[in-house]
Tab-separated table of C-alpha atoms in Angstrom:
chain	number	residue	atom	x	y	z
P	1	MET	CA	7.887	-26.985	99.225
P	2	THR	CA	10.141	-27.860	102.150
P	3	GLU	CA	10.187	-24.260	103.387
P	4	LYS	CA	6.372	-24.054	103.064
P	5	ARG	CA	5.870	-27.219	105.152
P	6	GLU	CA	8.214	-25.882	107.860
P	7	THR	CA	6.236	-22.595	107.955
P	8	LEU	CA	2.919	-24.450	108.378
P	9	SER	CA	4.403	-26.635	111.121
P	10	ARG	CA	5.634	-23.621	113.067
P	11	ALA	CA	2.187	-21.942	112.750
P	12	ALA	CA	0.406	-25.059	114.086
P	13	MET	CA	2.829	-25.293	117.006
P	14	GLY	CA	2.231	-21.601	117.783
P	15	ARG	CA	-1.570	-22.076	117.816
P	16	ALA	CA	-1.248	-25.117	120.111
P	17	ALA	CA	1.000	-23.199	122.499
P	18	THR	CA	-1.473	-20.294	122.518
P	19	GLY	CA	-4.367	-22.672	123.313
P	20	ARG	CA	-2.432	-24.228	126.198
P	21	ALA	CA	-1.578	-20.799	127.547
P	22	GLN	CA	-5.234	-19.751	127.427
P	23	ALA	CA	-6.315	-22.981	129.127
P	24	ALA	CA	-3.687	-22.550	131.852
P	25	GLY	CA	-4.107	-18.785	132.232
P	26	ALA	CA	-6.427	-16.677	134.344
P	27	PRO	CA	-10.149	-17.585	134.312
P	28	LYS	CA	-12.622	-15.429	132.432
P	29	ARG	CA	-14.553	-14.644	135.616
P	30	SER	CA	-12.920	-13.932	138.958
P	31	LEU	CA	-14.021	-16.003	141.942
P	32	ALA	CA	-14.128	-12.838	144.036
P	33	ALA	CA	-16.441	-11.175	141.522
P	34	LYS	CA	-18.754	-14.194	141.515
P	35	LEU	CA	-18.930	-14.217	145.313
P	36	PHE	CA	-19.567	-10.478	145.360
P	37	ARG	CA	-22.451	-10.809	142.888
P	38	ARG	CA	-23.960	-13.609	144.963
P	39	THR	CA	-23.687	-11.919	148.354
P	40	LEU	CA	-24.425	-8.297	147.454
P	41	PRO	CA	-28.188	-8.692	146.794
P	42	VAL	CA	-28.618	-10.741	149.958
P	43	VAL	CA	-26.767	-8.219	152.133
P	44	MET	CA	-28.633	-5.299	150.601
P	45	LEU	CA	-31.963	-7.040	151.111
P	46	ILE	CA	-31.146	-7.914	154.729
P	47	VAL	CA	-30.065	-4.352	155.549
P	48	LEU	CA	-33.142	-2.895	153.871
P	49	LEU	CA	-35.416	-5.316	155.712
P	50	ILE	CA	-33.750	-4.598	159.056
P	51	GLN	CA	-33.834	-0.844	158.631
P	52	GLY	CA	-37.377	-0.960	157.285
P	53	SER	CA	-38.477	-3.099	160.228
P	54	ILE	CA	-36.788	-0.743	162.689
P	55	ALA	CA	-38.450	2.250	161.047
P	56	TRP	CA	-41.837	0.559	161.090
P	57	ILE	CA	-41.505	-0.556	164.722
P	58	THR	CA	-40.297	2.888	165.809
P	59	TRP	CA	-43.088	4.619	163.923
P	60	THR	CA	-45.675	2.236	165.363
P	61	ASP	CA	-44.384	2.639	168.938
P	62	GLN	CA	-44.268	6.414	168.650
P	63	ARG	CA	-47.765	6.493	167.190
P	64	ARG	CA	-49.055	4.311	170.020
P	65	ALA	CA	-47.339	6.578	172.540
P	66	LEU	CA	-48.934	9.599	170.882
P	67	GLU	CA	-52.324	7.866	170.961
P	68	ARG	CA	-51.910	7.120	174.665
P	69	ARG	CA	-50.828	10.695	175.387
P	70	ALA	CA	-53.749	12.007	173.369
P	71	GLY	CA	-56.138	9.790	175.308
P	72	VAL	CA	-54.751	10.911	178.667
P	73	LEU	CA	-54.860	14.614	177.759
P	74	THR	CA	-58.381	14.266	176.384
P	75	ASP	CA	-59.567	12.407	179.501
P	76	LEU	CA	-58.029	15.012	181.813
P	77	THR	CA	-59.450	17.919	179.831
P	78	ALA	CA	-62.908	16.319	179.569
P	79	ALA	CA	-62.974	15.782	183.325
P	80	ALA	CA	-61.767	19.341	183.978
P	81	ILE	CA	-64.399	21.045	181.800
P	82	ALA	CA	-67.344	18.863	182.839
P	83	THR	CA	-68.618	21.231	185.556
P	84	PRO	CA	-68.004	24.512	183.631
P	85	LEU	CA	-69.656	23.017	180.554
P	86	TRP	CA	-72.644	21.928	182.634
P	87	TYR	CA	-73.080	25.575	183.705
P	88	LEU	CA	-72.030	26.848	180.216
P	89	ASP	CA	-69.263	28.900	181.819
P	90	ARG	CA	-67.176	29.695	178.728
P	91	THR	CA	-64.732	31.759	180.739
P	92	VAL	CA	-63.565	28.530	182.374
P	93	PHE	CA	-63.811	25.682	179.865
P	94	GLU	CA	-62.580	27.578	176.777
P	95	PRO	CA	-59.168	28.479	178.336
P	96	GLN	CA	-58.819	24.915	179.548
P	97	VAL	CA	-59.349	23.600	176.005
P	98	ASP	CA	-57.019	26.294	174.635
P	99	ALA	CA	-54.329	24.986	176.991
P	100	LEU	CA	-54.038	21.886	174.781
P	101	VAL	CA	-52.269	24.060	172.191
P	102	SER	CA	-49.121	23.912	174.345
P	103	ASP	CA	-48.708	20.216	173.457
P	104	GLN	CA	-46.330	19.912	170.488
P	105	GLY	CA	-48.509	17.300	168.790
P	106	PHE	CA	-51.794	19.230	169.143
P	107	ARG	CA	-53.617	20.089	165.903
P	108	TYR	CA	-57.291	20.804	166.562
P	109	ALA	CA	-59.956	20.547	169.275
P	110	ARG	CA	-63.648	21.259	169.538
P	111	VAL	CA	-66.389	21.048	172.180
P	112	LEU	CA	-69.918	19.899	171.266
P	113	ASP	CA	-73.017	20.156	173.410
P	114	ASP	CA	-75.330	17.245	174.237
P	115	ASN	CA	-77.050	17.780	170.840
P	116	ASP	CA	-73.686	17.624	169.026
P	117	GLU	CA	-73.834	21.323	168.214
P	118	MET	CA	-70.532	23.231	168.107
P	119	LEU	CA	-69.797	25.240	171.252
P	120	PHE	CA	-66.099	26.006	170.846
P	121	GLU	CA	-63.156	25.056	168.621
P	122	THR	CA	-59.457	25.867	168.507
P	123	GLY	CA	-56.583	24.953	166.202
P	124	THR	CA	-56.699	23.943	162.528
P	125	PRO	CA	-58.934	21.065	161.376
P	126	PRO	CA	-56.924	18.239	159.739
P	127	GLU	CA	-57.031	17.543	156.033
P	128	PRO	CA	-58.876	14.346	154.970
P	129	GLY	CA	-56.477	11.400	154.725
P	130	SER	CA	-53.744	13.140	156.733
P	131	GLY	CA	-53.490	10.212	159.154
P	132	ALA	CA	-54.045	12.437	162.187
P	133	ILE	CA	-55.086	10.856	165.504
P	134	THR	CA	-58.576	11.808	166.651
P	135	VAL	CA	-59.746	11.143	170.231
P	136	ALA	CA	-63.333	11.764	171.317
P	137	ARG	CA	-64.597	11.642	174.910
P	138	THR	CA	-68.137	12.004	176.210
P	139	ILE	CA	-68.349	14.649	178.946
P	140	ILE	CA	-70.494	13.504	181.875
P	141	GLU	CA	-71.878	15.828	184.533
P	142	PRO	CA	-69.703	15.074	187.611
P	143	GLN	CA	-72.583	14.575	190.075
P	144	GLY	CA	-74.689	12.376	187.827
P	145	HIS	CA	-74.705	10.343	184.636
P	146	ILE	CA	-75.997	12.982	182.263
P	147	LYS	CA	-74.159	13.648	179.023
P	148	VAL	CA	-73.405	17.358	178.803
P	149	GLY	CA	-71.280	17.310	175.660
P	150	THR	CA	-68.408	15.800	173.691
P	151	LEU	CA	-64.730	16.753	173.481
P	152	GLU	CA	-62.857	15.893	170.269
P	153	VAL	CA	-59.077	16.391	170.094
P	154	VAL	CA	-56.912	15.862	166.992
P	155	PHE	CA	-53.153	15.281	167.176
P	156	ALA	CA	-50.932	15.589	164.087
P	157	THR	CA	-48.596	12.780	162.992
P	158	GLY	CA	-46.348	14.841	160.748
P	159	GLU	CA	-43.326	14.522	163.062
P	160	LEU	CA	-43.735	10.746	163.167
P	161	ASN	CA	-43.841	10.583	159.367
P	162	ARG	CA	-40.764	12.797	159.121
P	163	ILE	CA	-38.811	10.485	161.439
P	164	ALA	CA	-39.921	7.444	159.428
P	165	ILE	CA	-38.762	9.047	156.163
P	166	LEU	CA	-35.440	9.940	157.798
P	167	GLN	CA	-34.938	6.325	158.875
P	168	VAL	CA	-35.703	5.072	155.358
P	169	ALA	CA	-33.164	7.519	153.960
P	170	THR	CA	-30.661	6.332	156.567
P	171	ALA	CA	-31.289	2.753	155.459
P	172	ALA	CA	-30.596	3.648	151.827
P	173	PHE	CA	-27.395	5.437	152.809
P	174	ALA	CA	-26.323	2.459	154.945
P	175	VAL	CA	-26.881	0.139	151.983
P	176	LEU	CA	-24.641	2.291	149.810
P	177	LEU	CA	-21.900	2.385	152.446
P	178	LEU	CA	-22.170	-1.339	153.069
P	179	THR	CA	-22.046	-2.058	149.352
P	180	GLY	CA	-18.804	-0.147	148.968
P	181	ALA	CA	-17.242	-1.669	152.070
P	182	LEU	CA	-18.353	-5.139	151.041
P	183	SER	CA	-16.923	-4.719	147.552
P	184	ILE	CA	-13.512	-3.679	148.856
P	185	THR	CA	-13.454	-6.303	151.610
P	186	VAL	CA	-14.541	-9.176	149.381
P	187	GLN	CA	-12.070	-8.314	146.646
P	188	PHE	CA	-9.156	-7.971	149.069
P	189	ALA	CA	-10.028	-11.009	151.186
P	190	MET	CA	-10.788	-13.280	148.251
P	191	ARG	CA	-7.598	-12.401	146.414
P	192	ARG	CA	-5.417	-12.851	149.473
P	193	LEU	CA	-7.110	-15.813	151.118
P	194	VAL	CA	-8.585	-17.768	148.206
P	195	VAL	CA	-7.482	-16.700	144.738
P	196	GLN	CA	-3.723	-16.664	145.393
P	197	PRO	CA	-3.656	-20.089	147.173
P	198	LEU	CA	-5.800	-21.557	144.392
P	199	GLY	CA	-3.437	-20.129	141.806
P	200	ARG	CA	-0.490	-21.835	143.502
P	201	MET	CA	-2.461	-25.074	143.609
P	202	LEU	CA	-3.314	-24.830	139.896
P	203	ARG	CA	0.331	-24.258	138.981
P	204	ALA	CA	1.319	-27.276	141.079
P	205	MET	CA	-1.325	-29.383	139.324
P	206	ARG	CA	0.058	-28.429	135.915
P	207	GLN	CA	3.497	-29.511	137.058
P	208	VAL	CA	2.128	-32.833	138.313
P	209	GLU	CA	0.578	-33.372	134.865
P	210	HIS	CA	4.125	-33.366	133.512
P	211	LYS	CA	5.273	-35.865	136.162
P	212	SER	CA	6.955	-33.178	138.248
P	213	TRP	CA	6.020	-34.239	141.783
P	214	THR	CA	5.452	-30.813	143.323
P	215	THR	CA	3.928	-30.332	146.775
P	216	LEU	CA	2.252	-27.317	148.364
P	217	ASP	CA	3.239	-25.494	151.528
P	218	GLU	CA	-0.067	-24.018	152.718
P	219	PRO	CA	-1.220	-23.566	156.345
P	220	ALA	CA	-3.520	-26.425	157.260
P	221	ASP	CA	-5.876	-24.410	159.527
P	222	ASP	CA	-8.646	-23.858	156.948
P	223	GLU	CA	-10.344	-25.593	154.012
P	224	LEU	CA	-7.705	-24.470	151.497
P	225	GLY	CA	-4.987	-25.771	153.767
P	226	GLN	CA	-6.835	-29.057	154.042
P	227	ALA	CA	-7.178	-29.149	150.260
P	228	ALA	CA	-3.438	-28.518	149.923
P	229	ALA	CA	-2.724	-31.307	152.396
P	230	ALA	CA	-5.020	-33.600	150.432
P	231	PHE	CA	-3.185	-32.617	147.232
P	232	ASN	CA	0.138	-33.454	148.826
P	233	ARG	CA	-1.211	-36.816	149.921
P	234	MET	CA	-2.442	-37.457	146.409
P	235	VAL	CA	0.985	-36.670	144.993
P	236	ALA	CA	2.604	-38.976	147.529
P	237	GLY	CA	0.131	-41.706	146.634
P	238	LEU	CA	0.822	-41.327	142.941
P	239	ARG	CA	4.545	-41.507	143.537
P	240	ALA	CA	4.260	-44.593	145.706
P	241	GLY	CA	1.592	-46.270	143.590
P	242	ASP	CA	-0.559	-47.003	146.638
P	243	ASP	CA	-3.621	-44.845	145.845
P	244	ALA	CA	-5.733	-47.893	144.997
P	245	ARG	CA	-4.771	-49.638	148.236
P	246	ARG	CA	-5.644	-46.546	150.282
P	247	LEU	CA	-9.066	-46.266	148.666
P	248	LEU	CA	-9.765	-49.944	149.280
P	249	GLU	CA	-8.793	-49.691	152.943
P	250	ALA	CA	-10.945	-46.586	153.408
P	251	LEU	CA	-13.887	-48.389	151.812
P	252	GLN	CA	-13.456	-51.402	154.067
P	253	ASP	CA	-13.220	-49.190	157.158
P	254	ALA	CA	-16.355	-47.321	156.139
P	255	GLN	CA	-18.244	-50.578	155.577
P	256	ALA	CA	-17.149	-51.916	158.963
P	257	ALA	CA	-18.179	-48.685	160.675
P	258	LEU	CA	-21.535	-48.797	158.882
P	259	VAL	CA	-22.187	-52.361	160.030
P	260	GLU	CA	-21.288	-51.414	163.606
P	261	LYS	CA	-23.582	-48.383	163.549
P	262	ASN	CA	-26.432	-50.485	162.162
P	263	VAL	CA	-26.024	-52.966	165.009
P	264	GLU	CA	-26.051	-50.123	167.543
P	265	LEU	CA	-29.139	-48.595	165.962
P	266	GLU	CA	-30.965	-51.928	165.965
P	267	THR	CA	-30.124	-52.447	169.634
P	268	ALA	CA	-31.255	-48.949	170.582
P	269	ASN	CA	-34.444	-49.294	168.547
P	270	ARG	CA	-35.241	-52.645	170.161
P	271	GLN	CA	-34.784	-51.188	173.643
P	272	VAL	CA	-36.963	-48.185	172.848
P	273	MET	CA	-39.716	-50.341	171.363
P	274	GLU	CA	-39.637	-52.669	174.371
P	275	SER	CA	-40.109	-49.662	176.654
P	276	ILE	CA	-42.969	-48.314	174.539
P	277	ARG	CA	-44.687	-51.723	174.432
P	278	TYR	CA	-44.432	-51.896	178.215
P	279	ALA	CA	-45.886	-48.391	178.372
P	280	ARG	CA	-48.801	-49.641	176.248
P	281	ARG	CA	-49.586	-52.266	178.882
P	282	ILE	CA	-49.607	-49.515	181.508
P	283	GLN	CA	-51.854	-47.326	179.379
P	284	GLU	CA	-54.231	-50.223	178.706
P	285	GLY	CA	-54.329	-50.780	182.461
P	286	ILE	CA	-55.818	-47.335	183.127
P	287	LEU	CA	-58.612	-47.858	180.589
P	288	PRO	CA	-61.987	-48.824	182.095
P	289	ASP	CA	-63.743	-52.180	181.940
P	290	PRO	CA	-67.075	-51.717	180.099
P	291	ALA	CA	-68.561	-54.295	182.482
P	292	VAL	CA	-68.711	-51.628	185.216
P	293	LEU	CA	-71.797	-50.202	183.484
P	294	SER	CA	-73.717	-53.498	183.718
P	295	PRO	CA	-76.581	-54.166	184.074
P	296	ALA	CA	-77.655	-50.613	183.175
P	297	MET	CA	-76.057	-51.018	179.749
P	298	THR	CA	-76.040	-54.477	178.223
P	299	ASP	CA	-74.524	-53.692	174.834
P	300	ILE	CA	-71.394	-51.536	175.143
P	301	ALA	CA	-68.067	-51.743	173.306
P	302	LEU	CA	-64.749	-49.913	173.645
P	303	LEU	CA	-62.256	-49.852	170.744
P	304	TRP	CA	-58.836	-48.345	171.544
P	305	GLU	CA	-56.341	-48.604	168.674
P	306	PRO	CA	-53.647	-45.875	168.814
P	307	LEU	CA	-51.830	-44.877	165.645
P	308	ASP	CA	-48.548	-45.706	167.341
P	309	VAL	CA	-47.981	-48.298	170.049
P	310	VAL	CA	-49.303	-45.792	172.591
P	311	GLY	CA	-51.543	-42.815	171.939
P	312	GLY	CA	-53.305	-39.732	173.209
P	313	ASP	CA	-56.897	-41.031	173.371
P	314	TYR	CA	-58.421	-41.820	176.763
P	315	CYS	CA	-61.757	-43.153	177.977
P	316	TRP	CA	-63.329	-43.563	181.419
P	317	MET	CA	-66.539	-45.292	182.587
P	318	GLU	CA	-68.162	-45.231	185.998
P	319	ARG	CA	-71.540	-46.210	187.514
P	320	ARG	CA	-72.920	-45.052	190.844
P	321	ASP	CA	-76.122	-43.698	192.374
P	322	GLY	CA	-78.162	-44.965	189.421
P	323	LYS	CA	-76.095	-43.031	186.889
P	324	CYS	CA	-73.589	-44.213	184.266
P	325	LEU	CA	-70.762	-41.885	183.236
P	326	ILE	CA	-68.705	-42.166	180.042
P	327	LEU	CA	-65.894	-39.696	179.304
P	328	LEU	CA	-63.873	-39.617	176.069
P	329	ALA	CA	-60.763	-37.413	175.710
P	330	ASP	CA	-58.508	-36.709	172.725
P	331	CYS	CA	-55.218	-35.354	174.096
P	332	THR	CA	-52.581	-33.275	172.343
P	333	GLY	CA	-50.129	-35.212	170.197
P	334	HIS	CA	-49.604	-38.837	169.233
P	335	GLY	CA	-47.387	-41.565	170.585
P	336	VAL	CA	-45.474	-41.024	173.804
P	337	PRO	CA	-46.386	-37.304	174.327
P	338	GLY	CA	-50.067	-38.063	173.907
P	339	ALA	CA	-49.807	-41.038	176.272
P	340	PHE	CA	-48.292	-38.820	178.971
P	341	MET	CA	-51.203	-36.406	178.549
P	342	THR	CA	-53.710	-39.244	179.083
P	343	LEU	CA	-52.078	-39.972	182.445
P	344	VAL	CA	-52.485	-36.324	183.449
P	345	VAL	CA	-56.139	-36.367	182.345
P	346	ALA	CA	-56.782	-39.622	184.230
P	347	SER	CA	-55.249	-38.206	187.414
P	348	GLU	CA	-57.240	-34.966	187.286
P	349	LEU	CA	-60.477	-36.766	186.364
P	350	LYS	CA	-60.116	-39.026	189.411
P	351	ALA	CA	-59.856	-35.942	191.627
P	352	ILE	CA	-62.907	-34.379	189.952
P	353	LEU	CA	-65.072	-37.482	190.424
P	354	ASP	CA	-63.907	-38.061	194.003
P	355	VAL	CA	-66.990	-36.322	195.418
P	356	ALA	CA	-70.165	-37.515	197.095
P	357	SER	CA	-72.498	-37.080	194.124
P	358	MET	CA	-71.703	-37.286	190.448
P	359	PRO	CA	-71.121	-33.800	188.956
P	360	ALA	CA	-72.955	-32.563	185.873
P	361	PRO	CA	-71.230	-33.052	182.476
P	362	ASP	CA	-70.546	-29.344	181.958
P	363	LEU	CA	-69.063	-28.988	185.451
P	364	ILE	CA	-66.774	-31.969	184.832
P	365	LEU	CA	-65.427	-30.381	181.626
P	366	ALA	CA	-65.022	-26.938	183.198
P	367	GLU	CA	-63.177	-28.374	186.210
P	368	LEU	CA	-61.005	-30.515	183.922
P	369	ASP	CA	-60.053	-27.364	181.982
P	370	ARG	CA	-59.123	-25.534	185.195
P	371	ARG	CA	-57.137	-28.424	186.634
P	372	LEU	CA	-55.204	-29.090	183.416
P	373	ARG	CA	-54.146	-25.451	183.214
P	374	ALA	CA	-53.000	-25.521	186.828
P	375	ARG	CA	-51.259	-28.915	186.623
P	376	LEU	CA	-49.334	-28.012	183.431
P	377	ARG	CA	-48.697	-24.436	184.673
P	378	GLN	CA	-50.603	-23.095	181.694
P	379	ASP	CA	-52.797	-20.835	183.822
P	380	ARG	CA	-50.186	-18.088	183.751
P	381	PRO	CA	-48.724	-15.943	180.943
P	382	ASP	CA	-46.214	-17.475	178.552
P	383	PRO	CA	-42.718	-16.886	180.034
P	384	GLY	CA	-41.364	-16.404	176.516
P	385	GLY	CA	-39.263	-19.576	176.351
P	386	HIS	CA	-39.368	-21.943	173.405
P	387	ASP	CA	-40.060	-24.918	175.701
P	388	ALA	CA	-43.228	-23.526	177.314
P	389	SER	CA	-46.014	-26.115	177.173
P	390	ASP	CA	-49.298	-25.516	175.374
P	391	ASP	CA	-51.187	-28.782	175.643
P	392	GLY	CA	-54.817	-29.667	176.108
P	393	VAL	CA	-57.656	-32.022	175.220
P	394	ASP	CA	-60.911	-32.317	173.341
P	395	ALA	CA	-63.384	-34.098	175.595
P	396	ALA	CA	-66.998	-35.221	175.865
P	397	VAL	CA	-69.051	-36.490	178.830
P	398	CYS	CA	-72.248	-38.576	178.722
P	399	ILE	CA	-74.246	-39.359	181.880
P	400	TYR	CA	-77.112	-41.840	181.607
P	401	ASP	CA	-79.787	-41.519	184.285
P	402	GLU	CA	-81.233	-45.004	184.736
P	403	ALA	CA	-84.373	-43.841	186.540
P	404	ALA	CA	-85.258	-41.019	184.144
P	405	GLY	CA	-84.071	-42.809	180.996
P	406	THR	CA	-82.191	-39.736	179.796
P	407	VAL	CA	-78.690	-39.052	178.497
P	408	ALA	CA	-77.056	-35.749	179.473
P	409	PHE	CA	-74.252	-34.775	177.069
P	410	ALA	CA	-71.665	-31.995	177.111
P	411	GLY	CA	-68.768	-31.764	174.694
P	412	ALA	CA	-65.734	-29.577	174.041
P	413	GLY	CA	-64.438	-30.337	170.565
P	414	LEU	CA	-66.245	-33.719	170.378
P	415	SER	CA	-69.804	-34.657	169.406
P	416	LEU	CA	-72.278	-37.438	170.212
P	417	THR	CA	-73.873	-39.432	167.393
P	418	VAL	CA	-77.300	-40.992	167.990
P	419	VAL	CA	-78.496	-43.837	165.752
P	420	GLY	CA	-82.186	-44.702	166.051
P	421	PRO	CA	-85.200	-45.872	164.096
P	422	ASP	CA	-85.580	-42.410	162.544
P	423	GLY	CA	-82.007	-42.275	161.261
P	424	VAL	CA	-78.736	-40.730	162.400
P	425	SER	CA	-78.463	-37.452	164.298
P	426	SER	CA	-75.550	-35.624	165.894
P	427	ILE	CA	-75.382	-33.628	169.124
P	428	THR	CA	-72.541	-31.165	168.648
P	429	GLY	CA	-70.345	-29.930	171.461
P	430	VAL	CA	-68.861	-26.452	171.678
P	431	ARG	CA	-65.998	-25.687	169.315
P	432	ARG	CA	-63.526	-25.195	172.131
P	433	SER	CA	-60.678	-27.202	173.598
P	434	LEU	CA	-59.633	-27.565	177.226
P	435	GLY	CA	-56.408	-26.683	179.001
P	436	TYR	CA	-54.490	-24.852	176.271
P	437	ARG	CA	-52.424	-21.842	177.349
P	438	THR	CA	-53.104	-19.920	174.140
P	439	LEU	CA	-56.866	-20.486	174.218
P	440	PRO	CA	-59.348	-18.878	176.618
P	441	PRO	CA	-61.387	-21.052	178.991
P	442	PRO	CA	-64.406	-22.602	177.259
P	443	GLY	CA	-66.865	-20.601	179.323
P	444	ARG	CA	-70.381	-21.970	179.635
P	445	ILE	CA	-70.695	-25.424	178.079
P	446	PRO	CA	-74.315	-26.330	177.246
P	447	VAL	CA	-75.731	-29.644	178.465
P	448	HIS	CA	-77.946	-31.491	175.974
P	449	LEU	CA	-80.611	-33.744	177.545
P	450	HIS	CA	-81.824	-36.581	175.328
P	451	GLN	CA	-84.700	-38.932	176.158
P	452	VAL	CA	-83.600	-42.460	175.307
P	453	ARG	CA	-85.989	-44.388	173.069
P	454	PRO	CA	-86.015	-48.132	172.407
P	455	GLY	CA	-83.611	-49.197	169.687
P	456	GLU	CA	-81.343	-46.166	169.967
P	457	SER	CA	-77.554	-46.433	170.181
P	458	PHE	CA	-75.040	-43.757	171.136
P	459	HIS	CA	-71.535	-43.380	169.706
P	460	LEU	CA	-68.500	-41.317	170.747
P	461	TRP	CA	-65.238	-41.252	168.799
P	462	THR	CA	-62.101	-39.163	168.370
P	463	ASP	CA	-60.745	-37.731	165.138
P	464	GLY	CA	-58.403	-40.708	164.799
P	465	VAL	CA	-61.372	-42.628	163.373
P	466	THR	CA	-62.611	-40.041	160.897
P	467	ASP	CA	-59.092	-38.968	159.857
P	468	HIS	CA	-58.000	-42.529	159.079
P	469	VAL	CA	-56.605	-42.800	155.528
P	470	GLY	CA	-57.211	-45.942	153.499
P	471	GLY	CA	-58.484	-47.522	150.328
P	472	PRO	CA	-56.984	-47.373	146.829
P	473	SER	CA	-57.596	-43.619	146.605
P	474	ARG	CA	-55.967	-42.955	150.022
P	475	ARG	CA	-58.876	-40.814	151.220
P	476	LEU	CA	-60.024	-39.908	154.719
P	477	PHE	CA	-62.698	-42.155	156.236
P	478	GLY	CA	-64.736	-39.089	157.214
P	479	ARG	CA	-67.674	-38.378	159.518
P	480	ARG	CA	-70.307	-39.225	156.911
P	481	ARG	CA	-69.039	-42.783	156.440
P	482	MET	CA	-68.746	-43.225	160.189
P	483	ALA	CA	-72.366	-42.152	160.677
């Protein structure tokens, strides 16, 4: 019995030692292998995308160049054979068409008369779906405007397709080479720079578990070196028994720094808000007084409530020569950027209206578009920088003629709503905006003339009203509710 118990005890000790050895031994999966599996698909995808993009761009550019060359050759040949074709001199125009065969991309050409009947052909007609480039030019008699025939020229794209296939094959070969190089590099670099230092750190940790205060001697110029330095500090803290004190001091320092940063942020925020509130007073100062339209209009209201302290909505009112003008503009952006745009609009509008007689609504909008493009330097091509401006406005102009009792309206992106005894109607402006670099000028803006009837009211608003979100369901206010 005693010998049997000793045998069982030795077997249990052997199993425990084996378990500890497995726990402390090499991991089942190498870190280098994991990194390789993570990075390989990404690298392969990037290389394939780059090579594919290069092949596509090259193929597209070469095809465009071939199309341009085909157009030039066709134009030159059509011009050269115009007179011989007019006189049906085959001895002249057929050799000139045959000369196209010398071009390496030429495939087929034919000459049709003014009734589209075949006069002459050379080369081999392309197969359907071959992707060949076909250029057709009408041949005009040189001394008049009479059509004497048509020249059709076909250029083959086989060489372009061959180059594209070669580039795709090159991409596949590059992926294979890169995969092999990446595998070797990752394995070597990971083992030397990561796996071996981590192994030394793990062995040191096992020694610390047994109260053997071992430190690491790793270069401190990378993350592993910093981790080794942190490990050494931890060992020193454990030996000195001051780890709790260090953590407490670090926490107190962090709390003090947080309080200080909060105070700085509050101060900065207060200063910024004071500046913006002062800017609001300036922006309110450039808004018109509705009383300037009295006594022509006795019931007029202006509501200006920006989403932020300042905003990008602007309004102007003016009365002279028996006419009342109201302009509403919705500038790009909200807050401070939008407010700056309103100042630009106000400045340019003042210059537009500084004339002897009041301009028509459409002319005001067209001139505002031109001046905004010039003032913001958006009347020239984009220089390609990321900071190039592309700003503009949606605007509407109403001019009330007191003598005629009519309202002339023109809008670019904004509409006029009329409420009268017969219900609600809307006069829609053009679906264009003003001043933007990336948009063309609005062109002709129609002017809508409306005869004012008793009891009618007119309303202009920006999208800040209809896009307002509220209510329990958090829905947009919308144009229908506004009407």
